[in-house]
PDB file of N, CA and C in Angstrom:
ATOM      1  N   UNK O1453     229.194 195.801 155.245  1.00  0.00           N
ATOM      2  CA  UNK O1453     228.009 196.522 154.806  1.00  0.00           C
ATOM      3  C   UNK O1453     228.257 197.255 153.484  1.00  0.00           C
ATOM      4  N   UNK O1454     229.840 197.704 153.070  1.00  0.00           N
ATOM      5  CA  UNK O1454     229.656 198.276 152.217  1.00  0.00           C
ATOM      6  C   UNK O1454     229.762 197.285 150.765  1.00  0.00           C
ATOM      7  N   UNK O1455     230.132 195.994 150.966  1.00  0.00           N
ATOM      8  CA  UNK O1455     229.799 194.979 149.594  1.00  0.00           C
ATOM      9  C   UNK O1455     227.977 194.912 149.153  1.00  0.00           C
ATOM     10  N   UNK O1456     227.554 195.360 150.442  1.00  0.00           N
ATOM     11  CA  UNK O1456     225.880 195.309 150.356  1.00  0.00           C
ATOM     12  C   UNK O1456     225.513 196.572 149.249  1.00  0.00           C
ATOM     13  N   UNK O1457     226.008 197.215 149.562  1.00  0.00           N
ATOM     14  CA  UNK O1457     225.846 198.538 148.862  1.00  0.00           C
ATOM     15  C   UNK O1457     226.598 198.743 147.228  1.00  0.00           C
ATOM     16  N   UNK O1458     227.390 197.797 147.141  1.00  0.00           N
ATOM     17  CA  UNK O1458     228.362 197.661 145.676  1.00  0.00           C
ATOM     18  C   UNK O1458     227.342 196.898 144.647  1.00  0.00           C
ATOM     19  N   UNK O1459     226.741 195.656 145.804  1.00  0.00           N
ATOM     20  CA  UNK O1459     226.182 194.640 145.003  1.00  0.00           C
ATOM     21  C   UNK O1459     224.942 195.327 144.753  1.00  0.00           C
ATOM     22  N   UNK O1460     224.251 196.215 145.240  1.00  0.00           N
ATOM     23  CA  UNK O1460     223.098 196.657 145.046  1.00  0.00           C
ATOM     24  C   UNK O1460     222.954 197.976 143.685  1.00  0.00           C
ATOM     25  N   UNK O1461     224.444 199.096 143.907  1.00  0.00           N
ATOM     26  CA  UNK O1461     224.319 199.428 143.063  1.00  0.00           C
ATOM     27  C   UNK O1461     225.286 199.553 141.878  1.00  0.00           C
ATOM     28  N   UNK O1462     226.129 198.223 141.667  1.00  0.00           N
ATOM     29  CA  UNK O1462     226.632 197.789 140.089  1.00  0.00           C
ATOM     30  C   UNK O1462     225.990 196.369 140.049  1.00  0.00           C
ATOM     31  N   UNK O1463     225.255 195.825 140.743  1.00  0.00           N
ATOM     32  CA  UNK O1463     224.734 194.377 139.900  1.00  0.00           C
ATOM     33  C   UNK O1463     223.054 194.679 140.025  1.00  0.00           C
ATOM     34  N   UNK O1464     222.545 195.496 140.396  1.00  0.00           N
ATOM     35  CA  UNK O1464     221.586 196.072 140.241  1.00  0.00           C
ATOM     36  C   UNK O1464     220.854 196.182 138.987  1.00  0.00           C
ATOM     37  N   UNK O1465     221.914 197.033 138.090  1.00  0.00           N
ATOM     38  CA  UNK O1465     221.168 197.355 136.761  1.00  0.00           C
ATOM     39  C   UNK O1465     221.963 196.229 135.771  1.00  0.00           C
ATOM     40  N   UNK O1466     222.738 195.720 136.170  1.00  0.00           N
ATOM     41  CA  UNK O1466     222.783 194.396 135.650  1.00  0.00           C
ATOM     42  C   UNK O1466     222.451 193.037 135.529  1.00  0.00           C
ATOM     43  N   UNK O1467     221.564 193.116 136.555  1.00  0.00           N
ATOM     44  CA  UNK O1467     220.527 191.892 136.523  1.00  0.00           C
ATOM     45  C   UNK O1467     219.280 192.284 136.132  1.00  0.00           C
ATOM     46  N   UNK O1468     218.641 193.767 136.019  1.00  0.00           N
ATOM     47  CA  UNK O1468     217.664 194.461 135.269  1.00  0.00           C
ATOM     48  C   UNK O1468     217.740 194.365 134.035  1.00  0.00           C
ATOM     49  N   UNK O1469     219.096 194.653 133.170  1.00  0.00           N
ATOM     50  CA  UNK O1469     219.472 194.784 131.845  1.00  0.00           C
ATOM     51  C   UNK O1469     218.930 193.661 131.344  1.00  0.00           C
ATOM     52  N   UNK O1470     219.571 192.481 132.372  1.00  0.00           N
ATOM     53  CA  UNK O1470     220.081 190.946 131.746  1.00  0.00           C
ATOM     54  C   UNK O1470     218.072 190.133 131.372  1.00  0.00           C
ATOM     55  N   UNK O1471     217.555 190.889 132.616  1.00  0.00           N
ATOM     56  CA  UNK O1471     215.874 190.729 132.573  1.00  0.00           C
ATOM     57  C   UNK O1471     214.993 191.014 130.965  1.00  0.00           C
ATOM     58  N   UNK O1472     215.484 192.442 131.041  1.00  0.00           N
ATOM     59  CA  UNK O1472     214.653 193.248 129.804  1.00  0.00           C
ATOM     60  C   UNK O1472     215.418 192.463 128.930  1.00  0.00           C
ATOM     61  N   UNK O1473     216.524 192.706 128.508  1.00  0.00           N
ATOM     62  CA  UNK O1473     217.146 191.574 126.884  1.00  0.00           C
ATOM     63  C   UNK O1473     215.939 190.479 126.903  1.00  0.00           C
ATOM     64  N   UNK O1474     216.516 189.367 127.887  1.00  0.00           N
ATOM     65  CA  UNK O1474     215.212 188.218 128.048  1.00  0.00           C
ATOM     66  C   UNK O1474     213.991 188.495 127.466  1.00  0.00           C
ATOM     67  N   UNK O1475     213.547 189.161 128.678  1.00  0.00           N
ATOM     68  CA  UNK O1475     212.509 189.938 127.690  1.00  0.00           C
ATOM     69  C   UNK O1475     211.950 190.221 126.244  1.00  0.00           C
ATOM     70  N   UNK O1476     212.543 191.205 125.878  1.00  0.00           N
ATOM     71  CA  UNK O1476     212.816 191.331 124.462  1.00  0.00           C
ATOM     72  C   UNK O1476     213.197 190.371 123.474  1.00  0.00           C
ATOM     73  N   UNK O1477     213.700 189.505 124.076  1.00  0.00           N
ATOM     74  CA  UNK O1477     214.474 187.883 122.961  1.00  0.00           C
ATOM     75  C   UNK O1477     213.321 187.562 122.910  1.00  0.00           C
ATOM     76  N   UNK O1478     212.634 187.020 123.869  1.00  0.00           N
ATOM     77  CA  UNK O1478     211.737 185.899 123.677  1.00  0.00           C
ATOM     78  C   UNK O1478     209.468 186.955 123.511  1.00  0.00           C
ATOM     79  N   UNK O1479     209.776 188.309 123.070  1.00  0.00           N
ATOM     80  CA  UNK O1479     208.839 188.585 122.594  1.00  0.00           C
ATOM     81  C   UNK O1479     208.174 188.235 121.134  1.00  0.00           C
ATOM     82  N   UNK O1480     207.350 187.617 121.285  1.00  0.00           N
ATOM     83  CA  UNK O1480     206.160 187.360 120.043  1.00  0.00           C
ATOM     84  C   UNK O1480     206.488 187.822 118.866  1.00  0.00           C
ATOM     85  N   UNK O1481     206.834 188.474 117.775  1.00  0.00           N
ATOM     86  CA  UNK O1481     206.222 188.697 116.618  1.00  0.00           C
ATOM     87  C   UNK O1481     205.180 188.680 115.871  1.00  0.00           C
ATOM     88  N   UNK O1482     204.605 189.616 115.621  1.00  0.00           N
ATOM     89  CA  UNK O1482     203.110 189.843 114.602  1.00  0.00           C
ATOM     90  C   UNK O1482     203.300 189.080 113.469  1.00  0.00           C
ATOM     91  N   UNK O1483     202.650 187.605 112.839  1.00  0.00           N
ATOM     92  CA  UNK O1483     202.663 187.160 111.638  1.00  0.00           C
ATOM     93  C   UNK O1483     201.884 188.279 110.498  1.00  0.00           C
ATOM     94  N   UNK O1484     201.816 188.135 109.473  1.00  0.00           N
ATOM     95  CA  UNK O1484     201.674 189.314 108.084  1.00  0.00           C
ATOM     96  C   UNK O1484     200.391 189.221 108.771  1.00  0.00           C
ATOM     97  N   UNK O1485     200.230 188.034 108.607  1.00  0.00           N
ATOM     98  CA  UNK O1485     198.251 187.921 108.512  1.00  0.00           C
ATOM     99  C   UNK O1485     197.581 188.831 110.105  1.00  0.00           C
ATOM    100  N   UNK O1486     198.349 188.726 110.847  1.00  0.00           N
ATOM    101  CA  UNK O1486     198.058 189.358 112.356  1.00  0.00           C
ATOM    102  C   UNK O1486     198.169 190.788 112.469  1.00  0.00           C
ATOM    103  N   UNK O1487     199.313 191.114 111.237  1.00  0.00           N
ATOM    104  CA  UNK O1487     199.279 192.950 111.515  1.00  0.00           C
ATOM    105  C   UNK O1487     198.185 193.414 110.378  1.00  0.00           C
ATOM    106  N   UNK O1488     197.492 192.694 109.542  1.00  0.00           N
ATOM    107  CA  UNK O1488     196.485 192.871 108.395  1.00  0.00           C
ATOM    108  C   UNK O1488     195.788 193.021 109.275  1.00  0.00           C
ATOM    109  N   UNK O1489     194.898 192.318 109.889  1.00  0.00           N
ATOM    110  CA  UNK O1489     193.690 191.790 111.376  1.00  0.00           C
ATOM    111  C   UNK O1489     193.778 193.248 111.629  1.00  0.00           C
ATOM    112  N   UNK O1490     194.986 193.438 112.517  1.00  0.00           N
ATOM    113  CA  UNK O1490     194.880 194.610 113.129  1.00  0.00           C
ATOM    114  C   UNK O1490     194.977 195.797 112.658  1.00  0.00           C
ATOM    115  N   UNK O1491     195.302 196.112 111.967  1.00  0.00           N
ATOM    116  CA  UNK O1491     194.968 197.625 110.947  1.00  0.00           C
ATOM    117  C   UNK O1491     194.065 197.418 110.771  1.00  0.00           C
ATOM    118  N   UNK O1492     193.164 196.718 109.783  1.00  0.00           N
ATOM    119  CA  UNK O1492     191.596 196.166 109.694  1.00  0.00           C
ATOM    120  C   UNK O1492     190.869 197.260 110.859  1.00  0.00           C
ATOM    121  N   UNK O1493     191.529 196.387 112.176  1.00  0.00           N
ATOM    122  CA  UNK O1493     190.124 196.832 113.256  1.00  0.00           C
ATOM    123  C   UNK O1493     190.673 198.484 113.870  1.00  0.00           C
ATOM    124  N   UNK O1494     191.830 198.326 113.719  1.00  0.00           N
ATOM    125  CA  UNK O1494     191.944 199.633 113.870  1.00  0.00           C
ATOM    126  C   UNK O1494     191.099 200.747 112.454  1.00  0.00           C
ATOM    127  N   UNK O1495     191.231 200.628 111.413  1.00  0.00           N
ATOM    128  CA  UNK O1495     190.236 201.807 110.496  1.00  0.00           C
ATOM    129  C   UNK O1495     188.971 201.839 110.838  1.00  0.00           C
ATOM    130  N   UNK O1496     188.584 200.257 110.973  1.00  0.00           N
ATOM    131  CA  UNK O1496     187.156 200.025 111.547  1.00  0.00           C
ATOM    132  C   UNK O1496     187.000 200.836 112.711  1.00  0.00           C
ATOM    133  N   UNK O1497     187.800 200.494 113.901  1.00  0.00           N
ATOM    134  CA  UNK O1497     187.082 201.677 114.722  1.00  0.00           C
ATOM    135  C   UNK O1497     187.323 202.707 115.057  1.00  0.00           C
ATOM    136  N   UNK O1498     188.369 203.510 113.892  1.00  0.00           N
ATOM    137  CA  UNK O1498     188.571 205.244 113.708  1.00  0.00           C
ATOM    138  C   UNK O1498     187.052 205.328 112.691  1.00  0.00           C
ATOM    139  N   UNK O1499     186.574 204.465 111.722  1.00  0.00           N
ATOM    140  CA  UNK O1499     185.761 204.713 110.781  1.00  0.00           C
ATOM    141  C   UNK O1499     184.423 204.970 111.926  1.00  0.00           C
ATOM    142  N   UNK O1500     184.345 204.653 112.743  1.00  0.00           N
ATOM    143  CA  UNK O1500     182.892 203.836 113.302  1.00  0.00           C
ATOM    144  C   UNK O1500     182.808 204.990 114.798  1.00  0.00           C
ATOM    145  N   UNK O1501     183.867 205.837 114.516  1.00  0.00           N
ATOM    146  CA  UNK O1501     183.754 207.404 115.373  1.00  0.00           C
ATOM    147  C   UNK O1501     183.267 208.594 114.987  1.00  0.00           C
ATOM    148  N   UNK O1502     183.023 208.348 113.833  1.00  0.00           N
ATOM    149  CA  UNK O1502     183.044 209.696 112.838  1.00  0.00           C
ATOM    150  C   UNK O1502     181.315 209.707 112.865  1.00  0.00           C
TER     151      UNK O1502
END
């Protein structure tokens, strides 16, 4: 019982870690033209509060 308890808490946050990296590797990037778009609509709709 107590390997239950080793594996739970040292491979625990190491199969979490190993998740989020993944994660993070294989997230998207904003092309130029996509973060233009979006500032765009963002002034547009701080402008369109006022």
């Amino acid at each position: 019982m107590e390997y239950l308890w080793f594996a739970v808490v040292f491979g625990g946050p190491i199969v979490l870690g190993a998740i989020l990296a993944f994660g993070m590797m294989k997230r998207r990037r904003l092309t130029e033209r996509e973060k233009q778009a979006s500032k765009q609509a963002t002034r547009k709709l701080y402008r369109s509060d006022d």
